[in-house]
Amino acid sequence: MQMSDRISSGVKGLNQMLDGGFIPGTTALVSGQAGSGKTTFAMQFIYDGAKNGERGLFITLEQDKDKLIADMAAVGMNIPKVKNVTIIGGSVGEIMRFRKLVKAKLEDFLDEIQEVVCQSKSKRVVIDSINLFLMLFEAEEDKRFALLQLTSMLNRLGCTVMLTCETQENLAMSWYGFEEFVVDDVITLMNVKMDHYFKHALSVRKMRGSAHDKSIVSYEITPKGLVVYPDDVVIPG
Amino acid sequence: MQMSDRISSGVKGLNQMLDGGFIPGTTALVSGQAGSGKTTFAMQFIYDGAKNGERGLFITLEQDKDKLIADMAAVGMNIPKVKNVTIIGGSVGEIMRFRKLVKAKLEDFLDEIQEVVCQSKSKRVVIDSINLFLMLFEAEEDKRFALLQLTSMLNRLGCTVMLTCETQENLAMSWYGFEEFVVDDVITLMNVKMDHYFKHALSVRKMRGSAHDKSIVSYEITPKGLVVYPDDVVIPG
Amino acid sequence: MQMSDRISSGVKGLNQMLDGGFIPGTTALVSGQAGSGKTTFAMQFIYDGAKNGERGLFITLEQDKDKLIADMAAVGMNIPKVKNVTIIGGSVGEIMRFRKLVKAKLEDFLDEIQEVVCQSKSKRVVIDSINLFLMLFEAEEDKRFALLQLTSMLNRLGCTVMLTCETQENLAMSWYGFEEFVVDDVITLMNVKMDHYFKHALSVRKMRGSAHDKSIVSYEITPKGLVVYPDDVVIPG
Amino acid sequence: MQMSDRISSGVKGLNQMLDGGFIPGTTALVSGQAGSGKTTFAMQFIYDGAKNGERGLFITLEQDKDKLIADMAAVGMNIPKVKNVTIIGGSVGEIMRFRKLVKAKLEDFLDEIQEVVCQSKSKRVVIDSINLFLMLFEAEEDKRFALLQLTSMLNRLGCTVMLTCETQENLAMSWYGFEEFVVDDVITLMNVKMDHYFKHALSVRKMRGSAHDKSIVSYEITPKGLVVYPDDVVIPG
Amino acid sequence: MQMSDRISSGVKGLNQMLDGGFIPGTTALVSGQAGSGKTTFAMQFIYDGAKNGERGLFITLEQDKDKLIADMAAVGMNIPKVKNVTIIGGSVGEIMRFRKLVKAKLEDFLDEIQEVVCQSKSKRVVIDSINLFLMLFEAEEDKRFALLQLTSMLNRLGCTVMLTCETQENLAMSWYGFEEFVVDDVITLMNVKMDHYFKHALSVRKMRGSAHDKSIVSYEITPKGLVVYPDDVVIPG
Amino acid sequence: MQMSDRISSGVKGLNQMLDGGFIPGTTALVSGQAGSGKTTFAMQFIYDGAKNGERGLFITLEQDKDKLIADMAAVGMNIPKVKNVTIIGGSVGEIMRFRKLVKAKLEDFLDEIQEVVCQSKSKRVVIDSINLFLMLFEAEEDKRFALLQLTSMLNRLGCTVMLTCETQENLAMSWYGFEEFVVDDVITLMNVKMDHYFKHALSVRKMRGSAHDKSIVSYEITPKGLVVYPDDVVIPG
């Protein structure tokens, strides 16, 4: 955690809103409804590092690995070509194993993740999405403590972490309502209903230890990935 | 999943909003309130393939098979005449057997569906509706994992899947609030209350790995089935 | 279910909104708040058939039979004079017996209803209201499956069925939120709060296998029963 | 139930809204928030009969009998002077006995009430309030069935019944949301928040077997009891 | 309960809204959000009596006795100097004892309170706040019956009672939604959000056996306690 | 508690809204959504005392101690340089020990905190955040009583206490809805959504035993910490 330079988000137009990028060793929450581009956002974060030689780990808890790679190709990321990306999870069998592991003993799951991080020498880690992980615990207190243990462990390993989080409403920062308090940064992706269409909008809602832009601005999912337009402010209904 | 052409939705006016149609091997969720035409929509998807020699499987979890065929005739689909459509479910006895199967061991139910898909050589599969399937599981986590297993299995078999989903509110994408995160595409059908009447409106809310139209446009249920008017935008209240 | 003519609703002004009437062998849900005239509506459906020689069965799950007959006389229906109407339920003792029957074994209750339908040779059946029946099951899944079994059985016997359903809000189609998906047609009765009074309004929200009017129009409860004014559109608040 | 004349409500200005008064042998629900005058309303109903020689029974489930009589004196009713009013309930001891009775066996409680009605030869019966009675049952189904049994028994004895019902919101007809479906008539008392003060307003929401005024009109609690102003319409916010 | 004069509220400007003051032997509920001055209000009621030789009992269920006295000094009440005020509760130990007492046997707690009232010869009693008392019972029915027993006992001893009640929203009369039905009078204290500041407002919502002002008026917490401005009406948002 | 001078909040511009500062020996609640700067606010309170030789204890229940110190450096506080600040909690291990302690026996946890306070001779104590502490108790009553015991103990030791509290909505004073009633002062931090950006706003909602400003004013998180602008009023939507 002695690193001083910011970590680029990998999303064009966003870094300037983050005062340069993420602070190394911190955890960001990227939350949004279905169709807001959370997975693309998170993969851009990993891809950006990988292109510059920084190894990244993408843990997908639900999406098929092949489909994921195909989807990402459609938004300009050639994952197989980049050497530095490790993808784990994805197949139903693997997810089922994770479920059992977490439910039996959270520590064993954390140990396994830690081992993967160390072996892959990853400096950037994504968990897509955190909902599926939190769903495995019943009491809210256990969910929260599990999230704390997970992010704490990853940050202590020196990783900069991005968690995607599904939400139900545009202004909500998370699903359960506590995730935003555990992490360092919160970026919300919104599907703003304009009169007769939906428009993508983004806002940096929280950033510990840093100034940040407080505007609500538009973004698009283009063939080259998410692009943020920091000067195109949006007024949500 | 090596197919590259898009799969037509079978709904006039919609394909252009989907950038050509569905991506083969993906799952779409079609959600809407009662009276929005979900069943008609889903059958058009099957019917469209069948007319072109692509076999389809329609799994109805509640509606009587004869009634279903009669209803579809009223919107221009002569199911008995088309050879390539398999319909299963429908009778109370068959549904009761499904219930027992799913509750006893989900895997057995999935195996049976897989067998029907393979025997019927179906490339398009509809489940109408997914609510009844999800209702069989108690914990939200189990509901979600069951949905993942089901869609995962069908997509891996190479099927393009359409799930109908009942909703309570116009802007809601699903019943439980998580279904939209598991699938690849989400299309919402709305009964928009205009001043003194209800109007049908549709929106593509999510489409993984593809650009798509974000407008809210009108559609009608005509004697020739659902017709979408991509240029007639609607402003929901 | 080979009948081809439509079944008149018995409510003046409504048939034209239903494209002629109900489709034989289907189930309609008539939902509304207290004071909206659901019972009168349903009895008009039975009475209309009875006057034309078509036998009808009215199952009341709560209201006293004598009171019901007296109430109906006030809205122009002389039930005792018409020969073809069978009314069951109503007395506390009879309801208590139904409760026990349903809770012990739903099938026994369904068998009893089937027997009454067959013996009375009823072609139109009303259950007023469905809330009391659904209340007897705990899990939502059991409620829904029971409703499916009941309507399925009655429709297969060739009966055209009308279920009344209590609601809490004007735009709601049902109490539990799933009833509208099980039935073929949904008609909602509203008590629209105008500035300083309440006005009756009606809307056909769903009709499987048929075109229908989508307007929200006014109706009145007159000494001659419910009368719908299809041209007097109402704008609910 | 062969009586043909209407029963006066005892509230000045209200009978004309009820098409003359209540239908003998029916049950009315008078619902409203705290401070809306439900108890005064209900006592006026009893007092009106008593002054004209018709015996009345007032069952209070919470309020002290002496306090009740004192409160009523302040709104112009001299209960002790009128011979025909029986008041039961009220003391903590008596309420506690009722609680035990109802919880042990509802039938015993109903028998006791029936005996009091018969011995006192009451033709009008008030239960103030029904909330406390319904609170004693856990399942909604049991609440509803108990209410049905109670009103059914009283109406069969020839009594015209008035139940007061506490509500939380102005437009709500009841506390639990089902009471209005069990009774014959519903009158809601509202505390309408005007700009900077609260105003009393009343509306007849339901009346089985009778036409009725659908306006929302003002009323006042005067030294001579509740007075309704049928021509002073109120627009609730 | 033979007293005929009204009991002053002790709050300047309020008595005229109460038609002179509280009726002896009744119970008033003073409800409001945090920061609305409920404790100050209630102590003024006790202090007003004490200054005129009428003994008062203040039962605080949470606040430290010393802090309470210091707080009250800041709003112009020199409690130690006035002889007739008894304060019980307050210390954590004492509260813990109350908790055990109530949970073990409510009657024992009521007996203890009765004894304190009799020994201190108190004619005015405050419980600040009732929330903590009600929280000790699980079922709503038990909460309500306990409140009835408590107020009933105190009023029968001839005490005029004031209960403070915490609320979450401005227009709410209580926390659980039933307290207002058990008591005789309800006064709500509001923190009305004006454009860019909060303003205190008060309204008498219910007063059994008495006329009362129905306006919503402003009040302030001054160095001399709460002062009500009956002519400064407030329009809550 | 014999101290008479006010305790500075450490936040520029705020003291004048608090009539000079906090009253010694009281407890303030600082509540706000994620990103509102609660931790910074609370540390400024400790830092302000420490710079003036008054020892402070900062109990963090979730955030890593090193990260916390780094974050605070970014807003102008050089914690390591100031001698008088004790920070406990933070590491996952320490938090896990707290959890076990509290769950096993709250008194043991309180004893440990008391010991730390006494040994460190702290006069200012912060708990950041109280949510994590309250989450450990199941029943609302237990949560509330635990909070009372904790604040009571700290105030009796002569400490002036600040608790941070996470909230979900801007106008909410707390998470559970009762915290604001237990403490002496409440300050809410809001993220007010202006048209197309978020703005920080603050309001003093409650202050026992003191006059206070009731405005809603803006504040910023600057490189020198939180700065309140008492004259820049904000109108929340």
CSV table of N, CA and C in Angstrom, one decimal, chain D residues 34-36 71 75 221, chain E residues 6-7 15 17-23 26 183-187 204-213:
chain,number,residue,atom,x,y,z
D,34,ALA,N,-57.8,7.9,14.6
D,34,ALA,CA,-58.1,8.4,15.9
D,34,ALA,C,-58.6,9.9,15.8
D,35,GLY,N,-59.6,10.2,16.6
D,35,GLY,CA,-60.1,11.6,16.6
D,35,GLY,C,-61.1,11.9,15.6
D,36,SER,N,-61.6,10.8,14.9
D,36,SER,CA,-62.6,11.1,13.8
D,36,SER,C,-64.0,11.0,14.4
D,71,ASP,N,-67.9,11.1,28.3
D,71,ASP,CA,-67.6,11.6,27.0
D,71,ASP,C,-68.8,11.9,26.2
D,75,VAL,N,-71.2,15.4,24.2
D,75,VAL,CA,-71.7,15.5,22.8
D,75,VAL,C,-73.2,15.3,22.8
D,221,ILE,N,-68.1,17.5,14.8
D,221,ILE,CA,-68.4,16.9,16.1
D,221,ILE,C,-68.9,18.1,17.0
E,6,ARG,N,-60.5,22.2,34.2
E,6,ARG,CA,-59.5,21.6,33.3
E,6,ARG,C,-58.2,21.7,33.9
E,7,ILE,N,-57.3,20.8,33.5
E,7,ILE,CA,-55.9,20.8,33.9
E,7,ILE,C,-55.0,21.5,32.9
E,15,ASN,N,-53.2,25.9,26.0
E,15,ASN,CA,-54.5,25.6,26.7
E,15,ASN,C,-55.7,26.1,25.9
E,17,MET,N,-56.1,26.0,22.9
E,17,MET,CA,-56.4,25.1,21.8
E,17,MET,C,-57.1,23.8,22.3
E,18,LEU,N,-56.9,23.6,23.6
E,18,LEU,CA,-57.5,22.4,24.3
E,18,LEU,C,-58.8,22.7,25.0
E,19,ASP,N,-59.4,23.9,24.6
E,19,ASP,CA,-60.7,24.3,25.2
E,19,ASP,C,-60.5,24.5,26.7
E,20,GLY,N,-59.3,25.0,27.2
E,20,GLY,CA,-59.0,25.3,28.6
E,20,GLY,C,-58.0,24.4,29.2
E,21,GLY,N,-57.7,23.2,28.6
E,21,GLY,CA,-56.7,22.3,29.2
E,21,GLY,C,-57.2,20.9,29.1
E,22,PHE,N,-56.5,20.0,29.8
E,22,PHE,CA,-56.9,18.6,29.7
E,22,PHE,C,-58.0,18.3,30.7
E,23,ILE,N,-58.8,17.3,30.4
E,23,ILE,CA,-59.9,16.9,31.3
E,23,ILE,C,-59.2,16.0,32.4
E,26,THR,N,-57.8,11.9,32.5
E,26,THR,CA,-57.6,11.4,31.1
E,26,THR,C,-56.2,11.2,30.8
E,183,VAL,N,-55.6,6.1,24.0
E,183,VAL,CA,-55.6,7.3,24.8
E,183,VAL,C,-56.8,8.2,24.5
E,184,ASP,N,-56.9,9.2,25.4
E,184,ASP,CA,-58.0,10.2,25.2
E,184,ASP,C,-57.7,11.3,24.2
E,185,ASP,N,-56.4,11.8,24.4
E,185,ASP,CA,-56.1,13.0,23.6
E,185,ASP,C,-54.8,12.7,22.8
E,186,VAL,N,-54.6,13.3,21.7
E,186,VAL,CA,-53.4,13.1,20.9
E,186,VAL,C,-52.9,14.5,20.4
E,187,ILE,N,-51.7,14.8,20.8
E,187,ILE,CA,-51.0,16.1,20.3
E,187,ILE,C,-49.8,15.6,19.5
E,204,VAL,N,-53.4,19.5,17.6
E,204,VAL,CA,-54.2,18.6,18.5
E,204,VAL,C,-55.1,17.7,17.6
E,205,ARG,N,-54.8,16.4,17.6
E,205,ARG,CA,-55.4,15.5,16.6
E,205,ARG,C,-56.7,14.8,17.2
E,206,LYS,N,-56.8,14.7,18.5
E,206,LYS,CA,-57.9,14.0,19.1
E,206,LYS,C,-58.1,14.5,20.5
E,207,MET,N,-59.3,14.6,20.9
E,207,MET,CA,-59.6,15.0,22.3
E,207,MET,C,-61.0,14.5,22.6
E,208,ARG,N,-61.0,13.4,23.4
E,208,ARG,CA,-62.3,12.8,23.7
E,208,ARG,C,-63.1,13.7,24.7
E,209,GLY,N,-64.4,13.8,24.4
E,209,GLY,CA,-65.3,14.5,25.3
E,209,GLY,C,-65.0,16.0,25.3
E,210,SER,N,-64.5,16.6,24.2
E,210,SER,CA,-64.2,18.0,24.2
E,210,SER,C,-64.0,18.5,22.8
E,211,ALA,N,-64.4,19.8,22.6
E,211,ALA,CA,-64.1,20.5,21.4
E,211,ALA,C,-62.6,20.8,21.5
E,212,HIS,N,-62.0,21.0,20.3
E,212,HIS,CA,-60.6,21.5,20.3
E,212,HIS,C,-60.3,22.1,19.0
E,213,ASP,N,-59.2,22.9,19.0
E,213,ASP,CA,-58.7,23.6,17.8
E,213,ASP,C,-58.1,22.6,16.9
